[in-house]
Coordinates of C-alpha atoms and ligand atoms in Angstrom, one line a residue:
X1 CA -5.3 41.1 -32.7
X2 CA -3.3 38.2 -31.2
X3 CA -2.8 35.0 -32.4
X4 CA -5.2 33.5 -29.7
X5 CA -8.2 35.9 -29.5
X6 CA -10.9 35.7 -31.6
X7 CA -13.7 38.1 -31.7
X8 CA -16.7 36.2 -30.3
X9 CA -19.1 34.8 -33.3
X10 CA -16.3 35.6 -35.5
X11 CA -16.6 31.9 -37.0
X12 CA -18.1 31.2 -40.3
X13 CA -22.0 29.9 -40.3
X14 CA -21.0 26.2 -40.1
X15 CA -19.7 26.6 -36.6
X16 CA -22.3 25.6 -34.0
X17 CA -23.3 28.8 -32.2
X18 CA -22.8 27.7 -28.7
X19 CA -19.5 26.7 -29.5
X20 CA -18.1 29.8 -30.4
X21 CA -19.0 31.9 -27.3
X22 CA -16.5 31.1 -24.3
X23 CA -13.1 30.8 -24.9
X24 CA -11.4 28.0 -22.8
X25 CA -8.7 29.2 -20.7
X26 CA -5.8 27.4 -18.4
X27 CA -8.1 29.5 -15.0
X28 CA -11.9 28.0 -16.7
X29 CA -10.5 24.6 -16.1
X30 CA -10.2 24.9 -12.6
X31 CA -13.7 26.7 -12.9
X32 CA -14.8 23.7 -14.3
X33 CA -13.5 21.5 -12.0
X34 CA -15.0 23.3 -8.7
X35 CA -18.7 23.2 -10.4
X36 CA -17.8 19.5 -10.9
X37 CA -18.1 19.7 -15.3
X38 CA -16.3 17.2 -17.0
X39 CA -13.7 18.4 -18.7
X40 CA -13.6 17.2 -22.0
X41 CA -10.3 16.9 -24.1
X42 CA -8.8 15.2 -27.3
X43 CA -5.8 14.8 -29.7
X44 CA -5.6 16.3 -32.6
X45 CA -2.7 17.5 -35.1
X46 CA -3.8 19.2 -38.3
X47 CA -5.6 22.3 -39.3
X48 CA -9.7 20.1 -41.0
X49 CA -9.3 17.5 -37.8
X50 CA -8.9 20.8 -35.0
X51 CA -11.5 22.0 -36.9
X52 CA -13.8 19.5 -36.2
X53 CA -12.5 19.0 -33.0
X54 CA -13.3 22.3 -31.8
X55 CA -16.9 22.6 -33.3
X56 CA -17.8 20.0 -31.6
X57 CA -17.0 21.4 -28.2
X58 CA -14.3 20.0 -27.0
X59 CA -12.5 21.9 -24.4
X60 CA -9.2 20.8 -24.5
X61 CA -6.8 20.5 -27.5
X62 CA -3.7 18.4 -27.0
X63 CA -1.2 18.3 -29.9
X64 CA 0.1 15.3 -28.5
X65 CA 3.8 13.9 -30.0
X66 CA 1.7 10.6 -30.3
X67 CA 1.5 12.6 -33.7
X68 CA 5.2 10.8 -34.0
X69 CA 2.9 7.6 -33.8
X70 CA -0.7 8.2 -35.3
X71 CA 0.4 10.9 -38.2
X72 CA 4.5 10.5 -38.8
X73 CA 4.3 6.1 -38.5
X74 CA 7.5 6.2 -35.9
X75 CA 7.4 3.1 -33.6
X76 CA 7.0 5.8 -30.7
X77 CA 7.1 8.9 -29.4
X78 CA 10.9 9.7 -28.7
X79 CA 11.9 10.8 -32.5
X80 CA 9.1 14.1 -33.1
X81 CA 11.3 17.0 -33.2
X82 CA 10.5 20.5 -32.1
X83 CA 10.2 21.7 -35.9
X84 CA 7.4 19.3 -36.7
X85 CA 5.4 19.9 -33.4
X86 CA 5.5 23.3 -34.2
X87 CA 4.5 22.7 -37.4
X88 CA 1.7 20.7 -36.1
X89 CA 0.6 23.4 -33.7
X90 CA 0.7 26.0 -36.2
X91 CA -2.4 24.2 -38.2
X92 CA -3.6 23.4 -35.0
X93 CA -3.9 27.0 -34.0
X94 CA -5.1 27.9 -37.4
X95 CA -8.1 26.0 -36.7
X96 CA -9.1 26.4 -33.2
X97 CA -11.6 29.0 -31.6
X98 CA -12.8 28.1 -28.4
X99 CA -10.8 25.1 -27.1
X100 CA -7.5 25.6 -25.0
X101 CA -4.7 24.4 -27.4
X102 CA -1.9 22.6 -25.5
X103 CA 1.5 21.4 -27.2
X104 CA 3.1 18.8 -26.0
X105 CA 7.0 19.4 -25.5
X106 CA 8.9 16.6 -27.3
X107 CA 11.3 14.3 -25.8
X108 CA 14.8 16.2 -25.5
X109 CA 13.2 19.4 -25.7
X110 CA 13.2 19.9 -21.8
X111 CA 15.5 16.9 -20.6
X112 CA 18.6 18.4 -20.5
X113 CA 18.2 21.6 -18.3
X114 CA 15.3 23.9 -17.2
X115 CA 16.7 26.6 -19.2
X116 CA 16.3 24.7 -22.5
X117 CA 12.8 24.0 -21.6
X118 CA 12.0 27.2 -20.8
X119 CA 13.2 28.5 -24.0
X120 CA 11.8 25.4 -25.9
X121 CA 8.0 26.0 -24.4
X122 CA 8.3 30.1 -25.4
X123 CA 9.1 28.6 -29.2
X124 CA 5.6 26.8 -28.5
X125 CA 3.9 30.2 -27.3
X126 CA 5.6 32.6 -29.4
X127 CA 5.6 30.4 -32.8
X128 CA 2.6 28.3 -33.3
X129 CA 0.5 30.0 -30.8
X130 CA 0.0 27.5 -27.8
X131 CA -1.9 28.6 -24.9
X132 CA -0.2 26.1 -22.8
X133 CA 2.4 23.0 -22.9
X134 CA 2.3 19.6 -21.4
X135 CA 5.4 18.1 -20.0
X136 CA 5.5 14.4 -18.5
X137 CA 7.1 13.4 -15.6
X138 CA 7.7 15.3 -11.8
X139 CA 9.6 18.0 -12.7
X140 CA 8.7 20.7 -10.1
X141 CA 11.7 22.6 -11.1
X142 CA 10.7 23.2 -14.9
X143 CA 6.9 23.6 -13.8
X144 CA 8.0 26.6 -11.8
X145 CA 10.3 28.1 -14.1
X146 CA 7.6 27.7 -16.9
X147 CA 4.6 28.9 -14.7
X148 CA 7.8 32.2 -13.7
X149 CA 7.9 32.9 -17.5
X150 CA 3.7 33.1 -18.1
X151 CA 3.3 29.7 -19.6
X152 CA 0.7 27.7 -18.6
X153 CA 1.8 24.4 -17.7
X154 CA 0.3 20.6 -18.0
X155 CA 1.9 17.9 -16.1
X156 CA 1.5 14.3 -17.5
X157 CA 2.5 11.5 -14.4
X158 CA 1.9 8.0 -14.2
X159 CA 2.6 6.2 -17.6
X160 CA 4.8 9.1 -19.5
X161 CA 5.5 7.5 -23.1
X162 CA 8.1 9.3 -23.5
X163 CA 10.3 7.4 -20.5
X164 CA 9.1 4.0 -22.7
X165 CA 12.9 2.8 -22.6
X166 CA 13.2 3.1 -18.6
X167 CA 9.9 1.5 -18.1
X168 CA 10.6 -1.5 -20.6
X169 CA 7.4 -0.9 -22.1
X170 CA 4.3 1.2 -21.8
X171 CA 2.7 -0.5 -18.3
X172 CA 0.2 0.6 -16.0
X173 CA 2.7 2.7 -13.3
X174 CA 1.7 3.3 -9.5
X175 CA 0.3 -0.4 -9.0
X176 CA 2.3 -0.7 -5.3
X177 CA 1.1 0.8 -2.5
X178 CA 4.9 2.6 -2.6
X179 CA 4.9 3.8 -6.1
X180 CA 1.1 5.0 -5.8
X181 CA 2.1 6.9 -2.5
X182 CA 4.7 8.5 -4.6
X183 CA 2.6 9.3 -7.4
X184 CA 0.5 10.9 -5.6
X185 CA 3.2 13.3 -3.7
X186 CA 4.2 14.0 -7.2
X187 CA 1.4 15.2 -8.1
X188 CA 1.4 17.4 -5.2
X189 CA 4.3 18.6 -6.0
X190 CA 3.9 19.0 -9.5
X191 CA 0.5 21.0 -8.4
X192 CA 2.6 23.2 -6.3
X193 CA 4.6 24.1 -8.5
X194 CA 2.2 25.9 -10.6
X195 CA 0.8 23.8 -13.0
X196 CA -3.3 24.5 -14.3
X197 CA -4.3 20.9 -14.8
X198 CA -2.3 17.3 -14.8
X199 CA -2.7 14.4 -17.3
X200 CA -2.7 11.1 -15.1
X201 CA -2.5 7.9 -17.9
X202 CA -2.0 4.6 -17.2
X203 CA -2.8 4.6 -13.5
X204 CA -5.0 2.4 -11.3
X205 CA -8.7 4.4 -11.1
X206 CA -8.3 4.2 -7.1
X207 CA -5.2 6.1 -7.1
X208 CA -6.6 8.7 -9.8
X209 CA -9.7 8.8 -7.5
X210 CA -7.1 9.8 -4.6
X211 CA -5.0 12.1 -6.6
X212 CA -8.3 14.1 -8.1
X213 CA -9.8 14.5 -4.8
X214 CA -6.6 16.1 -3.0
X215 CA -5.6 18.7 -5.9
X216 CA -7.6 22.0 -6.4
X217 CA -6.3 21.5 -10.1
X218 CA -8.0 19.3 -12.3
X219 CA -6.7 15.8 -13.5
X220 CA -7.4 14.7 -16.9
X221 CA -7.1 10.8 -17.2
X222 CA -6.1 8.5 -20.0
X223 CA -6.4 5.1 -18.6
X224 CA -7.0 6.8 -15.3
X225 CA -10.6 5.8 -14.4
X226 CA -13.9 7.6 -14.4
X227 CA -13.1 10.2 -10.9
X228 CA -10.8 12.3 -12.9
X229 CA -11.9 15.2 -13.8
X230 CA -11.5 15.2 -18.0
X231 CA -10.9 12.5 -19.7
X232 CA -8.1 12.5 -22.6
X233 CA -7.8 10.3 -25.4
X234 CA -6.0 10.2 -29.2
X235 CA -7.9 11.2 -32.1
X236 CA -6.7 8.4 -34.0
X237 CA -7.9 6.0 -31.9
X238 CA -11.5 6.7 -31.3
X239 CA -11.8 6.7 -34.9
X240 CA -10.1 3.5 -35.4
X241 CA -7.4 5.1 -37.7
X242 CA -4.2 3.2 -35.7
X243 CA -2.8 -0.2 -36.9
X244 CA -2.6 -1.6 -33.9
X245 CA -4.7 -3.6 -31.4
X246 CA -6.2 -0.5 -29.3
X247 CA -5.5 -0.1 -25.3
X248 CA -8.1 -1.2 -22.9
X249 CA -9.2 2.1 -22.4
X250 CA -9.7 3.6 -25.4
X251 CA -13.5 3.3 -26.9
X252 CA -14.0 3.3 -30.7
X253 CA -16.4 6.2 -31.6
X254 CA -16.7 5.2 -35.1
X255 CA -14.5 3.3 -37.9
X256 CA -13.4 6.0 -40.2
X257 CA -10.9 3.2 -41.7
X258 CA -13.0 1.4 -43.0
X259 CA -15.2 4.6 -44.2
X260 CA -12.1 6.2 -45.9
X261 CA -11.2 2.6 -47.3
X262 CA -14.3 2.1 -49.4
X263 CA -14.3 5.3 -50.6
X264 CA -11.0 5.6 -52.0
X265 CA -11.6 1.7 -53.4
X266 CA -15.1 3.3 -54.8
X267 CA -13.4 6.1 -56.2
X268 CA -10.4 3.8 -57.9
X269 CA -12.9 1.5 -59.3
X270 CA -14.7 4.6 -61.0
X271 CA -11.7 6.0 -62.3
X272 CA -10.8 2.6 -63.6
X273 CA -13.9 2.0 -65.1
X274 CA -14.4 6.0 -66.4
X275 CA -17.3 5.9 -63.9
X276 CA -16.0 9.4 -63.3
X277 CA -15.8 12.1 -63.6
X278 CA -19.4 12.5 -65.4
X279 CA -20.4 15.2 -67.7
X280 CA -21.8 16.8 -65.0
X281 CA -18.7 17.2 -63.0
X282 CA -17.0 18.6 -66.4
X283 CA -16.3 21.5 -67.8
X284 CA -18.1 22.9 -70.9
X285 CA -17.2 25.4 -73.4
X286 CA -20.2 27.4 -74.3
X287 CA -21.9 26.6 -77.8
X288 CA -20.0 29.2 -80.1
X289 CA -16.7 28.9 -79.0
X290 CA -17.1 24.9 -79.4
X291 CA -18.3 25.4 -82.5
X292 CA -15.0 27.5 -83.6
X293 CA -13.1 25.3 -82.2
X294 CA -14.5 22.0 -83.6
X295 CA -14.1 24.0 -87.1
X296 CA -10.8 25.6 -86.2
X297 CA -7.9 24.1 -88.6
X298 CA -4.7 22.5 -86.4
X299 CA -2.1 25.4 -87.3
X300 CA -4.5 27.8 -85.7
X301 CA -4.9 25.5 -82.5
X302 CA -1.2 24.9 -82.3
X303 CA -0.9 29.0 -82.5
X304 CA -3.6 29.2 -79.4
X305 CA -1.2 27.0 -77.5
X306 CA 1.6 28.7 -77.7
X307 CA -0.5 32.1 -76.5
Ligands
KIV401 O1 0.8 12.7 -26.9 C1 -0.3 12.3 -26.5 O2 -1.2 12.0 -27.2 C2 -0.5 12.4 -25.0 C3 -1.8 11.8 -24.4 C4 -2.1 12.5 -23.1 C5 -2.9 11.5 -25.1 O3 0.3 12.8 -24.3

């Protein structure tokens, strides 16, 4: 059996039934799009959080080098190596059923030529199990070589966080009616070239709107506006698990912080105050054998030891 087949039903009885039935493909994207289903897609970068992920139907699985941000504390994308997203996709892959499971090539992995991309994305396929791999910027060139070799290929235009440096900061992109002209041939372009689906972040919603409309591939927005035809955001940050003041278009789902907070404070506090463990969370020797041993002289205890 292959790393990324799974016989249908074949999770355990936790797993939401209808969950487990269709597994998401590169092609049922595009289904989805033509009968006009949101696609659904989130971040996620460990084996108990793809878990979850997954049961819950998501569709799409990014393991997005925002892990260098959200999980490893860097100040942004640029330093996750190919190691640790491999690592990362790995657990991913461990954990994941029925969602498509996208890596996301890190920065230098697919800069310097198309063949080091290309041989970079078949680690990502032939290692940890990806179905697919998201590269950011317009570059038709890699798409095609990569779509040549059987990998499945997401673009990411607009606002790529990994070009931070050239941008001078992360800023909506395409805001003149030049650059939105040209994100839009991109696009085209990048379409053309063979990839399933393109991530549009950071982008006015009128140009998203445009771009959405003219591709037979669906686009999955971040910041994009509501026409897209997924939506994209980081785990992190719809659980309000970031240190920093969140992006205007992320919505906070819930506040694990402050639910892991007081219960690691609750947990301190009854450690601290030998509030736990209880008796009932110990374990007991049975009757006789406490008996012998509450009996038992020190020389013979000190011989048990050593056993
Ligand atoms: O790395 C990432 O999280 C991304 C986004 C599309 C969410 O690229």
């Amino acid at each position: 059996m292959s790393i990324t087949s799974f016989p249908a039903g074949g999770r355990d009885a936790a797993a939401p039934t209808s969950v487990l039935t269709t597994k998401v493909t590169m092609p049922a994207l595009s289904g989805m799009k033509r009968q006009g289903k949101p696609i659904t897609a989130l971040t996620a970068y460990d084996y108990a959080t793809s878990r979850l992920v997954d049961e819950a139907g998501i569709d799409m699985i990014l393991v997005g080098d925002s892990l260098a941000m959200v999980v490893l504390g860097h100040d942004n994308t640029l330093a996750v190596t190919v190691d640790e997203m491999l690592h990362h996709t790995r657990a991913v892959r461990r954990a994941v059923r029925r969602a498509l499971v996208v890596a996301d090539m890190p920065f230098g992995s697919y800069h310097g030529s198309v063949n080091e991309g290309v041989a970079n994305a078949i680690r990502f396929v032939k290692e940890a199990g990806a179905e697919a791999v998201k590269i950011e910027g317009p570059r038709v060139d890699l798409v095609r070589a990569l779509t040549a070799a059987e990998i499945p290929v997401v673009g990411h235009l607009g606002l790529t966080p990994q070009s931070v440096h050239r941008m001078g900061g992360y800023r909506v992109q395409a805001k003149t009616t030049e650059t939105a002209l040209q994100l839009l041939a991109d696009a085209e372009a990048v379409a053309d070239a063979g990839a399933g689906a393109i991530v549009l972040e950071g982008v006015p919603r009128e140009i998203a709107a445009r771009i959405t409309a003219a591709l037979d591939i669906p686009t999955i927005g971040i910041g994009a506006g509501p026409e897209c035809d997924g939506q994209i955001l980081v785990f992190h940050d719809i659980l309000n698990m970031t240190f920093a003041p969140h992006a205007k278009f992320v919505r906070q789902y819930a506040d694990v912080s402050a639910v892991i907070r007081e219960a690691v404070e609750q947990y301190r506090e009854d450690v601290e105050h030998h509030a736990f463990p209880s008796d009932e969370e110990s374990y007991h020797l049975s009757a006789a054998v406490r008996d012998a041993v509450e009996t038992a002289d020190t020389p013979a205890l000190a011989g048990i030891r050593q056993v």
